Coordinates of C-alpha atoms in Angstrom, one line a residue:
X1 CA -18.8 66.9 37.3
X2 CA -19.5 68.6 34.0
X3 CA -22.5 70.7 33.8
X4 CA -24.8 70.7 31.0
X5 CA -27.3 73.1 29.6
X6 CA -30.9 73.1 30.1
X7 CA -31.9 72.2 26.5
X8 CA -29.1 69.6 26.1
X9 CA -31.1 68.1 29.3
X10 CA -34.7 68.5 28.0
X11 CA -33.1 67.1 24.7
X12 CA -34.5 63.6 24.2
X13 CA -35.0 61.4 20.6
X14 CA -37.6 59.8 18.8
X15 CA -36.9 56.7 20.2
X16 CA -36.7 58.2 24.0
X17 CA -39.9 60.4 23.3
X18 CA -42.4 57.4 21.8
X19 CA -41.0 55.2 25.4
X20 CA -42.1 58.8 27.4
X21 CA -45.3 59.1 25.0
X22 CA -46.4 55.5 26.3
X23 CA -45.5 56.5 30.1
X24 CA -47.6 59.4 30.0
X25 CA -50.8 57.5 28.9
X26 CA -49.9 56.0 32.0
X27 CA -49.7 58.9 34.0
X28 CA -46.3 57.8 34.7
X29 CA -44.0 61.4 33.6
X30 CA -41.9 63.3 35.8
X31 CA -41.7 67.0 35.6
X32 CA -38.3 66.8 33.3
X33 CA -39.4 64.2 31.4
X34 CA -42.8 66.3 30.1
X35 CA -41.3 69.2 29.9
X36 CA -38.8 67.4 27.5
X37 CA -41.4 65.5 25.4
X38 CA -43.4 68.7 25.2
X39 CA -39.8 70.2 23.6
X40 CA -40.0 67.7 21.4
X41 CA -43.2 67.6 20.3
X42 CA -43.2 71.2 19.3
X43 CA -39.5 70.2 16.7
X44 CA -40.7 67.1 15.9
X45 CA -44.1 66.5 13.7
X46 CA -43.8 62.5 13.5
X47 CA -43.5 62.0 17.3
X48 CA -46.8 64.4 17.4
X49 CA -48.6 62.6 15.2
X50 CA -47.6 59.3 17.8
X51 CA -48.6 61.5 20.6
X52 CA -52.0 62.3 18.6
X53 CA -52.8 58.7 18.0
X54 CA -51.5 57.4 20.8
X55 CA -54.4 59.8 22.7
X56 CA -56.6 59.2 20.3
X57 CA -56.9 55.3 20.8
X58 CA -57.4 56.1 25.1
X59 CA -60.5 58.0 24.1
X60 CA -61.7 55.9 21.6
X61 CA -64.5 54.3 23.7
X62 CA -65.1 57.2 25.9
X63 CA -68.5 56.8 27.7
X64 CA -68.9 52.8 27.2
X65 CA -68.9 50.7 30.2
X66 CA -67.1 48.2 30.4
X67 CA -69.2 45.0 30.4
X68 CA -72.4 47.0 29.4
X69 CA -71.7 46.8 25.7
X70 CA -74.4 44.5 24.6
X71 CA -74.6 41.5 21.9
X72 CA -72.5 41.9 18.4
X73 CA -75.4 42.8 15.9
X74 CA -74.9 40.0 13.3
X75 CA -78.1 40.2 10.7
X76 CA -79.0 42.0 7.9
X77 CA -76.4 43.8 6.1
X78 CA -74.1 43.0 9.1
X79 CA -73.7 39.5 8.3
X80 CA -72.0 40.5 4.5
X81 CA -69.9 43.1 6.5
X82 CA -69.0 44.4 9.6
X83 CA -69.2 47.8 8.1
X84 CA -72.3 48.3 5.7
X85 CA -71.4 51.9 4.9
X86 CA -68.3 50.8 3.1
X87 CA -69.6 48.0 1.5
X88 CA -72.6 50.3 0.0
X89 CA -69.7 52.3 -1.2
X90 CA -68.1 50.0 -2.6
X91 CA -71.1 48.3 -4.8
X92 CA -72.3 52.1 -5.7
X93 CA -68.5 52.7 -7.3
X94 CA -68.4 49.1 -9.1
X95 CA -71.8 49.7 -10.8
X96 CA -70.6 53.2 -11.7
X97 CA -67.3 51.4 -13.6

């Protein structure tokens, strides 16, 4: 049996490191397999930038409770737009033009 190296073994690519960035919102990584997407992540700044969002998105609703979020607010300026900020912005720039 031919031997390989340790960094040929920890050597993973994009395509191999997005399936192990999806495992390991899961909780699902063994020991090689984090140690070779943390490899990865530190050569490779797209698949961070994955890793990033991907983490970002499990933490979005951090502290809601599932069931306890209450009715959508549908009046005032939320029945022109779900986001009122941007809208404002938006009629601020066109009357500036």
């Amino acid at each position: 049996m031919k031997r390989r190296s340790l960094f040929s073994m920890l050597q993973i690519n994009c395509r191999e490191a997005s399936e192990l960035i999806s495992a390991a919102a899961d909780g699902e990584l063994s020991r090689r397999d984090r140690i070779a997407l943390r490899v990865h992540l530190f050569l490779c700044a797209a698949c961070k930038r994955f890793a990033a969002q991907m983490s970002m998105g499990r933490s979005w609703r951090v502290g809601v409770i599932p069931g306890e979020t209450g009715e959508l607010v549908s009046g005032g300026l939320y029945r022109f737009s779900r986001n009122p900020t941007f809208l404002g912005q938006l009629v601020l720039l066109t009357g500036v033009a």
